[in-house]
Amino acid sequence: MRKIMSVILFSLLALTCADAQTATSALERLDRSIDAARQTAKVPGINVAIGRVGSDGVGKVVYERGFGLADVENGVKATVQTRFRTASIAKPMTAVAVMQLAERGKLDLDTPFREIYPKWPKKRWPLTCQQLLGHLGGIRHYNRAGEASGTKSYVTLEASLDCFKADRLMHEPGTAYLYTTYGFTLLGVAVEQASGIDFVAYLQRH
């Protein structure tokens, strides 16, 4: 995957330096390079989108393509409409949402999480969004069979807390680093509580 990203970045640099006459051929080379890197990495299918902010401050998509297959068994091609799991790409998105709300004064990063979300079970120690952002909250990561590759779907973000909300904290918040996906699930809930709308809806609007 790193090779694919490198190909995209170098090709994008070449594309931005190209004039109008060579833009089309540059895009064709970009397509070929990405797909070749995908095949070398043995990745079944990917989506690639590149955004650019203009001089007016408005962002727009300047390149988007689907490569490979969305469904290997049935031979369904990947397109720009194909949905893939965002995996850890969702973490920086969540962090941006949290910081936006903090800047607007709607979310205090140092407020104990239980004050933000009273349904959170009482733990040995309190934890904050500030600590969760730095993977310092003591919330565990995936450590059970099938957690990382599970396909169970949850109707709401709150419902997904059932996976770990009863577990003890791994350490006192702020005293140790422990990479955690579940910690960012809590941050997503904080976004919902502070904004008053669904997490996905917030990301789509902001």
Tab-separated table of C-alpha atoms in Angstrom:
chain	number	residue	atom	x	y	z
A	1	MET	CA	0.000	0.000	0.000
A	2	ARG	CA	2.907	2.380	0.665
A	3	LYS	CA	4.110	1.800	-2.884
A	4	ILE	CA	0.671	2.672	-4.223
A	5	MET	CA	0.664	5.893	-2.203
A	6	SER	CA	4.143	6.786	-3.455
A	7	VAL	CA	3.042	6.260	-7.051
A	8	ILE	CA	0.005	8.475	-6.505
A	9	LEU	CA	2.021	11.279	-4.909
A	10	PHE	CA	4.737	11.333	-7.560
A	11	SER	CA	2.181	11.105	-10.365
A	12	LEU	CA	0.145	13.901	-8.810
A	13	LEU	CA	3.233	16.103	-8.679
A	14	ALA	CA	3.829	15.453	-12.364
A	15	LEU	CA	0.183	16.158	-13.108
A	16	THR	CA	0.184	19.525	-11.335
A	17	CYS	CA	3.256	20.550	-13.298
A	18	ALA	CA	1.716	19.530	-16.630
A	19	ASP	CA	0.137	22.024	-19.029
A	20	ALA	CA	-3.297	21.539	-20.604
A	21	GLN	CA	-1.898	19.708	-23.636
A	22	THR	CA	-0.200	17.032	-21.566
A	23	ALA	CA	-2.820	16.718	-18.806
A	24	THR	CA	-4.706	13.913	-20.561
A	25	SER	CA	-1.615	11.803	-21.135
A	26	ALA	CA	-0.526	12.479	-17.550
A	27	LEU	CA	-3.865	11.144	-16.293
A	28	GLU	CA	-3.501	8.054	-18.445
A	29	ARG	CA	-0.025	7.445	-17.028
A	30	LEU	CA	-1.412	7.959	-13.538
A	31	ASP	CA	-4.103	5.345	-14.196
A	32	ARG	CA	-1.557	2.834	-15.454
A	33	SER	CA	0.885	3.493	-12.630
A	34	ILE	CA	-1.729	3.115	-9.904
A	35	ASP	CA	-3.135	-0.080	-11.362
A	36	ALA	CA	0.331	-1.558	-11.843
A	37	ALA	CA	1.215	-0.767	-8.226
A	38	ARG	CA	-2.096	-2.266	-7.096
A	39	GLN	CA	-1.393	-5.501	-8.931
A	40	THR	CA	2.173	-5.672	-7.621
A	41	ALA	CA	0.874	-5.243	-4.070
A	42	LYS	CA	-1.780	-7.902	-4.770
A	43	VAL	CA	-4.580	-5.602	-3.665
A	44	PRO	CA	-7.933	-6.774	-5.114
A	45	GLY	CA	-9.458	-3.337	-5.519
A	46	ILE	CA	-9.033	0.298	-4.512
A	47	ASN	CA	-10.576	3.714	-4.982
A	48	VAL	CA	-8.375	6.745	-5.490
A	49	ALA	CA	-9.550	10.337	-5.164
A	50	ILE	CA	-7.462	13.496	-5.204
A	51	GLY	CA	-8.830	16.806	-3.992
A	52	ARG	CA	-7.480	20.265	-4.587
A	53	VAL	CA	-8.237	23.622	-2.984
A	54	GLY	CA	-8.477	26.448	-5.485
A	55	SER	CA	-7.449	30.075	-5.088
A	56	ASP	CA	-11.016	30.782	-3.966
A	57	GLY	CA	-10.545	28.447	-1.015
A	58	VAL	CA	-13.069	25.953	-2.353
A	59	GLY	CA	-12.012	22.334	-2.588
A	60	LYS	CA	-12.948	20.079	-5.468
A	61	VAL	CA	-12.170	16.564	-6.641
A	62	VAL	CA	-9.729	16.685	-9.550
A	63	TYR	CA	-9.195	12.967	-9.970
A	64	GLU	CA	-11.175	9.848	-9.014
A	65	ARG	CA	-10.974	6.293	-10.267
A	66	GLY	CA	-11.786	2.755	-9.204
A	67	PHE	CA	-9.234	0.017	-9.876
A	68	GLY	CA	-9.480	-3.755	-9.718
A	69	LEU	CA	-12.399	-5.626	-8.223
A	70	ALA	CA	-14.902	-4.774	-5.515
A	71	ASP	CA	-16.094	-8.381	-5.393
A	72	VAL	CA	-13.469	-10.948	-6.366
A	73	GLU	CA	-15.793	-13.959	-6.236
A	74	ASN	CA	-18.354	-12.405	-8.572
A	75	GLY	CA	-15.968	-10.370	-10.709
A	76	VAL	CA	-17.581	-7.014	-9.852
A	77	LYS	CA	-15.335	-4.111	-10.806
A	78	ALA	CA	-14.422	-1.377	-8.340
A	79	THR	CA	-15.811	2.042	-9.270
A	80	VAL	CA	-15.813	5.452	-7.617
A	81	GLN	CA	-19.140	4.466	-6.034
A	82	THR	CA	-17.723	1.305	-4.444
A	83	ARG	CA	-17.687	1.458	-0.657
A	84	PHE	CA	-14.622	0.241	1.200
A	85	ARG	CA	-13.939	0.168	4.900
A	86	THR	CA	-12.096	3.322	5.852
A	87	ALA	CA	-10.200	1.465	8.596
A	88	SER	CA	-7.746	3.760	10.389
A	89	ILE	CA	-8.219	6.541	7.837
A	90	ALA	CA	-11.269	7.332	9.968
A	91	LYS	CA	-9.020	8.319	12.886
A	92	PRO	CA	-7.705	11.609	11.431
A	93	MET	CA	-11.230	12.392	10.185
A	94	THR	CA	-12.537	11.888	13.712
A	95	ALA	CA	-9.727	13.975	15.184
A	96	VAL	CA	-10.530	16.865	12.831
A	97	ALA	CA	-14.211	16.698	13.812
A	98	VAL	CA	-13.282	16.754	17.504
A	99	MET	CA	-10.970	19.732	17.069
A	100	GLN	CA	-13.548	21.640	15.016
A	101	LEU	CA	-16.049	21.289	17.843
A	102	ALA	CA	-13.393	22.251	20.380
A	103	GLU	CA	-12.559	25.403	18.398
A	104	ARG	CA	-16.243	26.327	18.341
A	105	GLY	CA	-16.481	25.917	22.085
A	106	LYS	CA	-18.897	23.000	21.830
A	107	LEU	CA	-16.511	20.381	23.207
A	108	ASP	CA	-14.022	20.739	26.063
A	109	LEU	CA	-11.142	18.334	25.508
A	110	ASP	CA	-10.391	18.169	29.232
A	111	THR	CA	-13.921	17.379	30.389
A	112	PRO	CA	-14.257	13.823	31.774
A	113	PHE	CA	-15.842	11.628	29.120
A	114	ARG	CA	-18.659	10.547	31.451
A	115	GLU	CA	-19.797	14.170	31.650
A	116	ILE	CA	-19.993	14.257	27.863
A	117	TYR	CA	-21.635	10.844	27.624
A	118	PRO	CA	-23.292	9.881	30.951
A	119	LYS	CA	-24.109	6.362	29.712
A	120	TRP	CA	-20.404	5.466	29.752
A	121	PRO	CA	-19.796	3.012	32.640
A	122	LYS	CA	-17.857	4.336	35.609
A	123	LYS	CA	-14.236	3.213	35.509
A	124	ARG	CA	-11.415	3.221	38.011
A	125	TRP	CA	-10.136	6.468	36.525
A	126	PRO	CA	-11.774	9.217	34.460
A	127	LEU	CA	-10.578	9.826	30.909
A	128	THR	CA	-10.817	12.786	28.553
A	129	CYS	CA	-11.021	13.449	24.829
A	130	GLN	CA	-7.553	14.988	25.018
A	131	GLN	CA	-6.188	11.658	26.250
A	132	LEU	CA	-8.189	9.665	23.713
A	133	LEU	CA	-6.795	11.759	20.855
A	134	GLY	CA	-3.270	10.791	21.906
A	135	HIS	CA	-4.047	7.096	22.506
A	136	LEU	CA	-3.479	7.762	26.207
A	137	GLY	CA	-6.952	6.951	27.514
A	138	GLY	CA	-6.324	3.361	28.567
A	139	ILE	CA	-8.958	1.979	26.185
A	140	ARG	CA	-7.936	-1.361	24.736
A	141	HIS	CA	-7.372	-2.124	21.062
A	142	TYR	CA	-8.535	-5.248	19.229
A	143	ASN	CA	-7.425	-8.247	21.280
A	144	ARG	CA	-10.055	-10.878	20.647
A	145	ALA	CA	-10.375	-13.335	17.778
A	146	GLY	CA	-12.194	-11.863	14.797
A	147	GLU	CA	-12.492	-8.316	16.139
A	148	ALA	CA	-10.365	-6.652	13.483
A	149	SER	CA	-11.880	-8.627	10.595
A	150	GLY	CA	-15.438	-8.895	11.887
A	151	THR	CA	-18.343	-8.085	9.589
A	152	LYS	CA	-21.008	-7.367	12.197
A	153	SER	CA	-22.828	-4.135	11.456
A	154	TYR	CA	-24.103	-1.736	14.117
A	155	VAL	CA	-27.097	0.518	13.579
A	156	THR	CA	-25.568	3.319	15.639
A	157	LEU	CA	-22.156	4.323	16.892
A	158	GLU	CA	-23.427	4.034	20.450
A	159	ALA	CA	-24.443	0.421	19.842
A	160	SER	CA	-20.870	-0.440	18.847
A	161	LEU	CA	-19.687	0.487	22.339
A	162	ASP	CA	-21.015	-2.891	23.482
A	163	CYS	CA	-17.789	-4.399	22.111
A	164	PHE	CA	-15.668	-2.907	24.870
A	165	LYS	CA	-17.555	-0.641	27.272
A	166	ALA	CA	-17.619	-3.260	30.049
A	167	ASP	CA	-13.848	-3.833	29.879
A	168	ARG	CA	-11.476	-2.368	32.440
A	169	LEU	CA	-9.048	0.352	31.447
A	170	MET	CA	-5.631	-1.016	30.519
A	171	HIS	CA	-3.835	1.703	32.499
A	172	GLU	CA	-4.472	5.003	34.220
A	173	PRO	CA	-5.261	7.559	31.491
A	174	GLY	CA	-2.369	9.854	30.676
A	175	THR	CA	0.327	7.517	32.001
A	176	ALA	CA	0.995	5.284	28.992
A	177	TYR	CA	0.503	5.060	25.230
A	178	LEU	CA	-1.677	2.283	23.832
A	179	TYR	CA	-2.806	2.412	20.210
A	180	THR	CA	-6.553	1.920	20.099
A	181	THR	CA	-9.323	1.944	17.552
A	182	TYR	CA	-11.981	1.740	20.241
A	183	GLY	CA	-10.715	4.949	21.809
A	184	PHE	CA	-11.634	6.732	18.601
A	185	THR	CA	-15.060	5.140	18.711
A	186	LEU	CA	-15.527	7.052	21.962
A	187	LEU	CA	-14.379	10.228	20.240
A	188	GLY	CA	-17.006	9.637	17.554
A	189	VAL	CA	-19.632	9.436	20.285
A	190	ALA	CA	-18.268	12.684	21.747
A	191	VAL	CA	-18.736	14.319	18.332
A	192	GLU	CA	-22.362	13.184	18.287
A	193	GLN	CA	-22.989	14.449	21.802
A	194	ALA	CA	-21.374	17.826	21.165
A	195	SER	CA	-22.900	18.422	17.729
A	196	GLY	CA	-26.319	16.919	18.354
A	197	ILE	CA	-26.263	14.995	15.086
A	198	ASP	CA	-25.159	11.601	13.810
A	199	PHE	CA	-21.388	11.159	13.397
A	200	VAL	CA	-21.579	10.366	9.672
A	201	ALA	CA	-23.915	13.304	9.089
A	202	TYR	CA	-21.434	15.584	10.857
A	203	LEU	CA	-18.569	14.444	8.632
A	204	GLN	CA	-20.670	14.918	5.504
A	205	ARG	CA	-21.564	18.479	6.487
A	206	HIS	CA	-18.190	19.585	7.788
